[in-house]
Structures are given as C-alpha cells and as structure tokens.
Amino acid sequence: MSIPTICWVDDCVKIIDQTKLPHKLEYIYCRDVRVLWKAIKNLSVRGAPALGVAAAFGVLLGANAFKSKDAERFRKHIAEVCAYIGTSRPTAVNLFNALARMQGLVLSHATATVEEIKKLLQEEALAMYEEDRRVCRMMGKFGARLIKSGQRIMTVCNAGALATVDYGTALGVMYRAKEEGKNFKVYACETRPLLQGARLTAWELLREKIDTTLICDNMAATLMKQGKVDILFAGADRIASNGDTANKIGTYSLAVLAHFHGVPFYIVAPLSTFDRAIPTGAHIPIEERNKTEVLGFGAQRTAPESVDVYNPAFDVTDHKLITAIITEKGMIRPPFKKNIQKVFMLEQKSNVLRSRKSL
Ligand code: MRU
C-alpha cells in the first residue's frame, strides 16, 4: 500500500489535488509558497502529518526564492515565510512543529551562509518526509495487533495515505492488518461537510480491496446499537499533554457513542501531533471554515443562502473517552498525562544518545 500524496521534485512541491478525488487523480505543482498556502487552505493537501511535511517544503520554496547572499536578511525572510505558512490552518500542530524545526535549524547555524542554510533546510525537510513514511509504518505495526479477522472497524474523516506522505495513521493500521492476511470490514463515516470519508477514505480502501461500507455520520449510533462495530480508529490533529485530542468534527460524537456502547476507541498519531505546551484540549485552536461548506454539497446549494451557519472543522475528544493512543513508539494507555510524559522523556534521551554518537 502506498499513495504518494506529497513529494519534493525538481525544486517544487508536487501534491495530489484532493479536492478532485475520487473522480480525478490530478496533481498540483507548487513552485511558489503562495500556491502551496492556497493548496493547504482549500484542502488540496490536508491531514495533519501531510500538513507538517507540506509546511517544511513550503519553507524550502520560500528559501529558494531568496536570491541575495545577505545572511541576516535571509534569516528575517525565513521567519516571515514561517509566519506566513502558519496563517494557513490553525489546528494541526504538525504544521507548527515542522515550522519550528525549520526555523530552529536557521537559528542554530548563526554563522552559516545563505547557501549553507538552504542546503540544511532541504536536508531537514527531506528528513521529515522520510520520517513520516517510517513512523506511519511503525504505527501500522503496533495498531494492527489490535485487529482480528472478522472484526468490523469504524473510522472517520481520512487518516490514510492521503493525510500523510504515503501510508496513513488510522488507515495505516488497517493496511498493515491486511498485509498480515487479516480480513475485516470497515465502516467509513462520510464526514460532513467536506466528505473526506466518502471521497477519500472510501477511495483509498477500495483501491486496497478492503471490504468498505460508507455511512452517513448520523448512522454510527444505530450501527453501534446493533452490535455491528467492534473497534474504532481515528487520526488526530493535535493532542494535549493530558491526552485530549482534536480531530475532524464528529470524532467526539463517535467517542461518546463508543463509550456508551462499550466499543474501544483508539487514536493513531505520531509524536509530531502532540502539543506538550498545552495542558488540556481547551487550549487547542479550532479552525472555523467558510459557511458555504455547510450551505450545500460542493457547488450545489441545499440550504437557504441567508441562514446562519456554524462550521468548526474540528472537535476535541476528552482523554477519558480514549482507550489508547497508538504512536510510533507503541501504545500509550491511561493515565495519559503520566504516560505521555514518559514517552517524550525516553525520546529525548534517545535523541541525546543519537546526537552524541554522530559527533
Ligand atoms: O480538515 P482535514 O481534512 O485536514 O482534517 C483531517 C483530519 O481530521 C484527520 O483525521 C487528521 O488530520 C489526522 S490525519 C492522519
């Protein structure tokens, strides 16, 4: 299983235009950071891990557009490019973590020339790209252990190859289970208003010949009541220090339903989706999108133009409703605050050891 969603080719960012799926598989070639910003804003490229890599490549586009040798002005220019990319979408922390990583690199090479920094930035962005490919497969390996043949799985939005570089988080778990020879069924929630479940998840799963049934979001309760859902997997856009998790709007309702019906609810997300600077989900900025997305389906209007609309793109699931969080380092179980802290401390230690070895 592999769908190349985003890559760096011939000094430009090549992305699948996800607004065209499932009807057309088309690509956008972003040669300018403004084109990439627009692609992020209108969801041509989307999904938290893919947004992280897109942001890193965006910094590279901005860096390469700088033609002078003035290193001081270049540093200022990179800070402006990062701030600009940061205005595209507010919720997925992967985007901001990637920008901080790129910016950190510039700051830690105070005496480097413009050309040297450009080279370092390119290496860093490509490293993030490779890391995404690797960590998605690690999460897949850990998560697939939870899947047994014959199970009925529910998922929401699209946390698949299209939301990452090429493999997926929640769907990556399913791809790995399939690779291991397990047979299971997936209920994909269509995910109003922009239908990432219907358009993208259904497309991906069918390509992989996984038994898939599409449902409207408001059918999930009935399925659970009928005992037709054994396990839920969802992705994440930002996870607070206590495990509260922001994901596509509707995820919280599914978590409440799963809790009521005794169905385990798993989040699948890499460490780059954690925001350890915030104590709880109450601090997560939730993107509100244009009312036109709710007023109809695509170009077709279904509601009176003058009606008021509320369109938050994400909601926050309380950590108490989450069975465990599957990361590239394994499964994080409750108590989340303590166990998340532990995972990051171990990660920090192994990073220190790695950098000592490379000296
Ligand atoms: O608005 P989107 O399509 O970017 O929302 C995406 C999601 O909510 C995903 O579930 C999340 O980013 C995790 S993707 C692995």
Short mmCIF file of C-alpha atoms and ligand atoms in Angstrom, two decimals:
data_model
loop_
_atom_site.label_atom_id
_atom_site.label_comp_id
_atom_site.label_asym_id
_atom_site.label_seq_id
_atom_site.Cartn_x
_atom_site.Cartn_y
_atom_site.Cartn_z
CA MET A 1 0.00 0.00 0.00
CA SER A 2 1.43 3.37 -0.95
CA ILE A 3 -0.11 6.51 -2.45
CA PRO A 4 2.47 9.30 -2.92
CA THR A 5 0.47 12.27 -1.62
CA ILE A 6 3.27 14.83 -1.47
CA CYS A 7 6.88 14.96 -2.60
CA TRP A 8 9.70 17.34 -3.49
CA VAL A 9 10.58 17.07 -7.17
CA ASP A 10 12.57 19.41 -9.46
CA ASP A 11 12.59 22.18 -6.83
CA CYS A 12 8.82 22.17 -6.44
CA VAL A 13 6.21 20.54 -4.19
CA LYS A 14 4.09 18.01 -6.04
CA ILE A 15 0.81 17.18 -4.35
CA ILE A 16 -2.30 15.22 -5.22
CA ASP A 17 -5.18 17.69 -5.57
CA GLN A 18 -7.52 16.04 -3.06
CA THR A 19 -10.41 18.35 -3.90
CA LYS A 20 -10.70 16.45 -7.22
CA LEU A 21 -10.83 12.96 -5.71
CA PRO A 22 -12.35 10.42 -6.19
CA HIS A 23 -13.29 11.44 -9.72
CA LYS A 24 -9.91 12.65 -10.94
CA LEU A 25 -6.36 11.90 -9.81
CA GLU A 26 -4.65 15.20 -10.59
CA TYR A 27 -1.51 16.86 -9.28
CA ILE A 28 -0.62 20.42 -8.34
CA TYR A 29 2.97 21.58 -8.77
CA CYS A 30 3.67 24.32 -6.23
CA ARG A 31 6.65 26.41 -7.33
CA ASP A 32 5.77 29.32 -5.08
CA VAL A 33 4.96 29.34 -1.35
CA ARG A 34 1.73 31.28 -2.06
CA VAL A 35 0.47 28.47 -4.31
CA LEU A 36 1.22 25.97 -1.54
CA TRP A 37 -0.50 28.18 1.07
CA LYS A 38 -3.65 28.18 -1.07
CA ALA A 39 -3.45 24.40 -1.54
CA ILE A 40 -3.32 23.99 2.25
CA LYS A 41 -6.15 26.45 2.82
CA ASN A 42 -8.54 24.85 0.34
CA LEU A 43 -7.63 21.30 1.43
CA SER A 44 -5.92 20.20 -1.78
CA VAL A 45 -3.33 18.90 0.66
CA ARG A 46 -4.67 18.04 4.11
CA GLY A 47 -4.35 15.75 7.12
CA ALA A 48 -2.05 16.65 10.00
CA PRO A 49 1.12 14.69 9.07
CA ALA A 50 0.89 15.74 5.39
CA LEU A 51 0.49 19.35 6.53
CA GLY A 52 3.70 19.05 8.55
CA VAL A 53 5.66 17.91 5.50
CA ALA A 54 3.91 20.49 3.29
CA ALA A 55 4.93 23.26 5.72
CA ALA A 56 8.58 22.11 5.67
CA PHE A 57 8.59 22.03 1.86
CA GLY A 58 6.90 25.46 1.89
CA VAL A 59 9.82 26.90 3.87
CA LEU A 60 12.12 25.41 1.25
CA LEU A 61 10.18 27.13 -1.55
CA GLY A 62 10.43 30.41 0.36
CA ALA A 63 14.16 29.91 0.99
CA ASN A 64 14.93 29.13 -2.66
CA ALA A 65 13.07 32.26 -3.79
CA PHE A 66 15.60 34.40 -1.88
CA LYS A 67 18.29 35.42 -4.36
CA SER A 68 20.69 37.63 -2.37
CA LYS A 69 23.70 36.49 -0.30
CA ASP A 70 22.80 38.67 2.69
CA ALA A 71 22.53 36.10 5.52
CA GLU A 72 20.93 38.48 8.02
CA ARG A 73 18.16 39.42 5.61
CA PHE A 74 17.77 35.75 4.71
CA ARG A 75 17.13 34.81 8.36
CA LYS A 76 14.48 37.51 8.58
CA HIS A 77 12.97 36.30 5.32
CA ILE A 78 12.69 32.70 6.63
CA ALA A 79 10.99 33.95 9.80
CA GLU A 80 8.46 35.78 7.61
CA VAL A 81 7.90 32.71 5.41
CA CYS A 82 7.25 30.58 8.53
CA ALA A 83 4.84 33.15 9.94
CA TYR A 84 3.01 33.25 6.60
CA ILE A 85 2.65 29.45 6.33
CA GLY A 86 1.42 29.46 9.93
CA THR A 87 -1.60 31.54 8.91
CA SER A 88 -2.94 28.81 6.59
CA ARG A 89 -4.69 26.45 9.03
CA PRO A 90 -4.54 26.67 12.85
CA THR A 91 -5.42 23.26 14.31
CA ALA A 92 -2.95 20.61 13.09
CA VAL A 93 0.10 21.10 15.29
CA ASN A 94 2.29 19.09 12.89
CA LEU A 95 2.34 22.17 10.68
CA PHE A 96 3.66 24.38 13.51
CA ASN A 97 6.07 21.70 14.78
CA ALA A 98 7.54 21.46 11.28
CA LEU A 99 7.90 25.25 11.02
CA ALA A 100 9.58 25.37 14.45
CA ARG A 101 12.00 22.66 13.34
CA MET A 102 12.94 24.55 10.15
CA GLN A 103 13.22 27.85 12.00
CA GLY A 104 15.28 26.20 14.77
CA LEU A 105 17.76 24.99 12.19
CA VAL A 106 18.27 28.54 10.90
CA LEU A 107 18.73 29.89 14.42
CA SER A 108 21.21 27.20 15.43
CA HIS A 109 23.50 28.00 12.47
CA ALA A 110 24.19 31.62 13.28
CA THR A 111 27.34 31.94 11.17
CA ALA A 112 26.27 29.88 8.14
CA THR A 113 25.95 31.41 4.67
CA VAL A 114 22.67 31.63 2.74
CA GLU A 115 23.66 28.69 0.51
CA GLU A 116 24.66 26.57 3.51
CA ILE A 117 21.34 27.21 5.25
CA LYS A 118 19.38 26.45 2.09
CA LYS A 119 21.15 23.09 1.89
CA LEU A 120 20.46 22.35 5.58
CA LEU A 121 16.78 23.27 5.15
CA GLN A 122 16.43 20.92 2.20
CA GLU A 123 18.03 18.08 4.15
CA GLU A 124 15.73 18.73 7.11
CA ALA A 125 12.54 18.83 5.00
CA LEU A 126 13.50 15.60 3.24
CA ALA A 127 14.29 14.03 6.62
CA MET A 128 10.75 14.92 7.80
CA TYR A 129 9.36 13.35 4.64
CA GLU A 130 11.27 10.11 5.30
CA GLU A 131 10.35 10.15 8.99
CA ASP A 132 6.66 10.32 8.12
CA ARG A 133 6.99 7.28 5.87
CA ARG A 134 8.79 5.39 8.61
CA VAL A 135 6.62 6.34 11.60
CA CYS A 136 3.38 5.59 9.76
CA ARG A 137 4.60 2.06 9.15
CA MET A 138 5.61 1.72 12.83
CA MET A 139 2.15 2.86 13.97
CA GLY A 140 0.65 0.41 11.50
CA LYS A 141 2.66 -2.41 13.03
CA PHE A 142 1.62 -1.59 16.62
CA GLY A 143 -2.01 -0.89 15.77
CA ALA A 144 -2.54 -3.97 13.58
CA ARG A 145 -2.07 -6.15 16.67
CA LEU A 146 -5.48 -4.94 17.84
CA ILE A 147 -7.27 -6.12 14.71
CA LYS A 148 -8.64 -9.66 14.50
CA SER A 149 -10.06 -11.30 11.40
CA GLY A 150 -13.80 -10.91 11.17
CA GLN A 151 -13.89 -7.57 13.02
CA ARG A 152 -15.97 -4.60 12.00
CA ILE A 153 -13.97 -1.35 12.21
CA MET A 154 -15.30 2.20 12.14
CA THR A 155 -13.29 5.27 11.11
CA VAL A 156 -13.95 8.95 10.45
CA CYS A 157 -12.57 11.56 8.06
CA ASN A 158 -9.44 10.43 6.22
CA ALA A 159 -6.41 9.40 8.23
CA GLY A 160 -4.94 7.44 5.37
CA ALA A 161 -2.15 7.70 2.82
CA LEU A 162 -3.72 10.95 1.61
CA ALA A 163 -3.34 12.51 5.06
CA THR A 164 0.36 11.59 5.29
CA VAL A 165 3.25 11.20 2.85
CA ASP A 166 2.06 7.81 1.59
CA TYR A 167 0.70 5.32 4.15
CA GLY A 168 -1.60 6.75 6.79
CA THR A 169 -2.18 6.58 10.53
CA ALA A 170 -5.61 5.07 11.33
CA LEU A 171 -5.85 3.55 7.84
CA GLY A 172 -2.18 2.53 8.04
CA VAL A 173 -3.18 0.22 10.88
CA MET A 174 -5.73 -1.39 8.54
CA TYR A 175 -3.25 -1.64 5.66
CA ARG A 176 -0.81 -3.44 7.93
CA ALA A 177 -3.52 -5.81 9.19
CA LYS A 178 -4.42 -6.57 5.57
CA GLU A 179 -0.74 -7.17 4.74
CA GLU A 180 -0.72 -9.66 7.63
CA GLY A 181 -3.54 -11.56 5.94
CA LYS A 182 -6.39 -10.46 8.22
CA ASN A 183 -9.88 -9.98 6.83
CA PHE A 184 -12.13 -7.32 8.28
CA LYS A 185 -14.81 -4.85 7.35
CA VAL A 186 -14.61 -1.06 7.57
CA TYR A 187 -17.45 1.38 8.10
CA ALA A 188 -16.33 4.77 6.80
CA CYS A 189 -18.26 7.78 8.12
CA GLU A 190 -18.82 10.18 5.24
CA THR A 191 -17.67 13.17 7.35
CA ARG A 192 -19.74 16.23 6.56
CA PRO A 193 -19.27 18.94 5.48
CA LEU A 194 -16.35 18.22 3.12
CA LEU A 195 -16.83 14.44 2.91
CA GLN A 196 -13.25 13.31 3.43
CA GLY A 197 -14.64 9.90 4.47
CA ALA A 198 -16.84 9.47 1.40
CA ARG A 199 -14.41 10.97 -1.12
CA LEU A 200 -11.01 9.95 0.19
CA THR A 201 -11.25 7.09 2.70
CA ALA A 202 -13.68 5.10 0.54
CA TRP A 203 -11.41 5.69 -2.49
CA GLU A 204 -8.27 4.57 -0.64
CA LEU A 205 -9.82 1.49 0.97
CA LEU A 206 -11.40 0.30 -2.27
CA ARG A 207 -8.04 0.66 -4.05
CA GLU A 208 -6.68 -1.71 -1.44
CA LYS A 209 -9.63 -4.09 -1.90
CA ILE A 210 -10.71 -3.69 1.73
CA ASP A 211 -14.38 -4.50 2.40
CA THR A 212 -15.78 -0.98 2.88
CA THR A 213 -19.26 0.33 3.66
CA LEU A 214 -19.96 4.04 3.57
CA ILE A 215 -22.39 5.50 6.12
CA CYS A 216 -23.74 8.97 6.81
CA ASP A 217 -22.35 10.34 10.07
CA ASN A 218 -25.73 10.11 11.81
CA MET A 219 -25.91 6.33 11.21
CA ALA A 220 -23.00 5.50 13.53
CA ALA A 221 -25.18 5.25 16.67
CA THR A 222 -27.54 2.76 15.07
CA LEU A 223 -24.68 0.55 13.90
CA MET A 224 -23.17 0.52 17.38
CA LYS A 225 -26.53 -0.24 18.97
CA GLN A 226 -26.93 -3.15 16.55
CA GLY A 227 -23.58 -4.50 17.78
CA LYS A 228 -22.01 -4.10 14.35
CA VAL A 229 -18.89 -2.16 15.39
CA ASP A 230 -16.05 -3.90 17.24
CA ILE A 231 -13.38 -1.19 17.27
CA LEU A 232 -12.83 2.43 16.23
CA PHE A 233 -9.67 4.04 14.85
CA ALA A 234 -9.31 7.80 14.26
CA GLY A 235 -6.43 10.13 13.49
CA ALA A 236 -5.56 13.36 15.33
CA ASP A 237 -4.67 16.96 14.54
CA ARG A 238 -3.39 17.94 17.98
CA ILE A 239 -3.04 16.04 21.24
CA ALA A 240 -2.69 17.99 24.50
CA SER A 241 -0.41 16.93 27.40
CA ASN A 242 -3.32 15.16 29.12
CA GLY A 243 -4.34 13.17 26.01
CA ASP A 244 -7.32 15.36 24.98
CA THR A 245 -7.39 15.02 21.19
CA ALA A 246 -8.56 17.35 18.42
CA ASN A 247 -9.63 15.61 15.24
CA LYS A 248 -12.17 16.15 12.47
CA ILE A 249 -15.55 17.41 13.64
CA GLY A 250 -17.71 14.42 14.57
CA THR A 251 -14.90 12.43 16.18
CA TYR A 252 -16.06 13.47 19.65
CA SER A 253 -19.61 12.25 18.97
CA LEU A 254 -18.20 8.89 17.87
CA ALA A 255 -16.09 8.66 21.04
CA VAL A 256 -19.14 9.35 23.22
CA LEU A 257 -21.13 6.73 21.32
CA ALA A 258 -18.29 4.21 21.54
CA HIS A 259 -18.05 4.77 25.30
CA PHE A 260 -21.82 4.29 25.75
CA HIS A 261 -21.80 1.08 23.70
CA GLY A 262 -18.58 -0.34 25.16
CA VAL A 263 -16.62 -0.16 21.90
CA PRO A 264 -12.85 0.54 22.21
CA PHE A 265 -11.81 3.88 20.72
CA TYR A 266 -8.23 4.31 19.52
CA ILE A 267 -6.36 7.37 18.29
CA VAL A 268 -3.48 6.74 15.88
CA ALA A 269 -1.00 9.62 15.70
CA PRO A 270 2.76 10.23 15.57
CA LEU A 271 4.65 12.13 18.27
CA SER A 272 4.70 15.15 15.93
CA THR A 273 0.94 15.51 16.59
CA PHE A 274 1.46 16.12 20.33
CA ASP A 275 1.43 19.65 21.72
CA ARG A 276 3.18 19.41 25.05
CA ALA A 277 2.96 23.16 25.54
CA ILE A 278 -0.75 22.93 26.33
CA PRO A 279 -2.18 21.16 29.38
CA THR A 280 -5.64 20.27 28.02
CA GLY A 281 -7.75 20.26 24.88
CA ALA A 282 -9.40 23.51 25.93
CA HIS A 283 -6.29 25.29 24.62
CA ILE A 284 -6.46 23.84 21.11
CA PRO A 285 -7.31 26.44 18.44
CA ILE A 286 -10.25 25.16 16.42
CA GLU A 287 -10.46 26.25 12.80
CA GLU A 288 -13.78 27.69 11.67
CA ARG A 289 -14.36 27.44 7.96
CA ASN A 290 -16.47 29.19 5.38
CA LYS A 291 -20.25 28.89 5.69
CA THR A 292 -20.55 27.80 2.04
CA GLU A 293 -19.20 24.38 3.03
CA VAL A 294 -22.32 23.76 5.12
CA LEU A 295 -24.82 25.52 2.85
CA GLY A 296 -24.57 22.74 0.27
CA PHE A 297 -22.58 19.91 -1.28
CA GLY A 298 -19.85 21.39 -3.46
CA ALA A 299 -21.44 23.79 -5.91
CA GLN A 300 -24.97 22.52 -5.21
CA ARG A 301 -26.80 24.63 -2.59
CA THR A 302 -29.11 22.75 -0.20
CA ALA A 303 -29.90 25.43 2.39
CA PRO A 304 -31.29 28.96 2.16
CA GLU A 305 -28.38 31.31 1.44
CA SER A 306 -29.33 33.64 4.32
CA VAL A 307 -29.33 31.08 7.15
CA ASP A 308 -26.68 31.43 9.87
CA VAL A 309 -24.03 28.71 9.82
CA TYR A 310 -21.60 27.38 12.43
CA ASN A 311 -18.74 25.45 10.83
CA PRO A 312 -15.97 24.32 13.22
CA ALA A 313 -13.69 21.95 11.32
CA PHE A 314 -12.53 20.01 14.40
CA ASP A 315 -13.71 18.95 17.85
CA VAL A 316 -11.89 17.81 20.96
CA THR A 317 -12.35 14.34 22.41
CA ASP A 318 -11.85 14.16 26.15
CA HIS A 319 -8.97 11.81 27.06
CA LYS A 320 -11.34 9.84 29.31
CA LEU A 321 -13.10 8.57 26.19
CA ILE A 322 -9.90 7.30 24.54
CA THR A 323 -8.85 3.68 25.09
CA ALA A 324 -5.26 4.26 23.96
CA ILE A 325 -3.14 6.36 21.60
CA ILE A 326 -1.08 4.39 19.09
CA THR A 327 2.21 6.11 18.24
CA GLU A 328 5.43 5.09 16.51
CA LYS A 329 6.81 4.34 19.99
CA GLY A 330 3.99 1.93 20.80
CA MET A 331 0.69 2.23 22.61
CA ILE A 332 0.12 4.99 25.18
CA ARG A 333 -2.56 3.93 27.67
CA PRO A 334 -4.11 5.86 30.58
CA PRO A 335 -3.10 7.61 32.76
CA PHE A 336 -2.26 9.68 29.68
CA LYS A 337 -0.58 12.66 31.31
CA LYS A 338 1.99 10.48 33.07
CA ASN A 339 2.50 8.07 30.18
CA ILE A 340 2.79 10.78 27.50
CA GLN A 341 5.44 12.46 29.64
CA LYS A 342 7.31 9.15 29.94
CA VAL A 343 7.34 8.56 26.17
CA PHE A 344 8.72 12.06 25.49
CA MET A 345 11.39 11.72 28.19
CA LEU A 346 12.58 8.44 26.64
CA GLU A 347 12.50 10.08 23.19
CA GLN A 348 14.61 12.98 24.43
CA LYS A 349 17.14 10.58 25.97
CA SER A 350 17.48 8.55 22.78
CA ASN A 351 17.88 11.75 20.72
CA VAL A 352 20.72 12.87 23.01
CA LEU A 353 22.42 9.46 22.68
CA ARG A 354 21.99 9.53 18.88
CA SER A 355 23.48 13.02 18.54
CA ARG A 356 26.43 12.05 20.81
CA LYS A 357 27.11 9.02 18.61
CA SER A 358 27.11 11.14 15.45
CA LEU A 359 29.74 13.55 16.89
O1 MRU B 1 -9.66 19.05 7.58
P1 MRU B 1 -8.76 17.89 7.34
O2 MRU B 1 -9.22 17.02 6.20
O3 MRU B 1 -7.31 18.29 7.21
O4 MRU B 1 -8.87 17.02 8.66
C1 MRU B 1 -8.06 15.89 8.78
C2 MRU B 1 -8.34 15.09 9.99
O5 MRU B 1 -9.12 15.44 10.82
C3 MRU B 1 -7.52 13.84 10.15
O6 MRU B 1 -8.24 12.87 10.82
C4 MRU B 1 -6.25 14.17 10.95
O7 MRU B 1 -5.55 15.23 10.34
C5 MRU B 1 -5.37 13.03 11.09
S1 MRU B 1 -4.68 12.54 9.56
C6 MRU B 1 -3.62 11.26 9.76
#
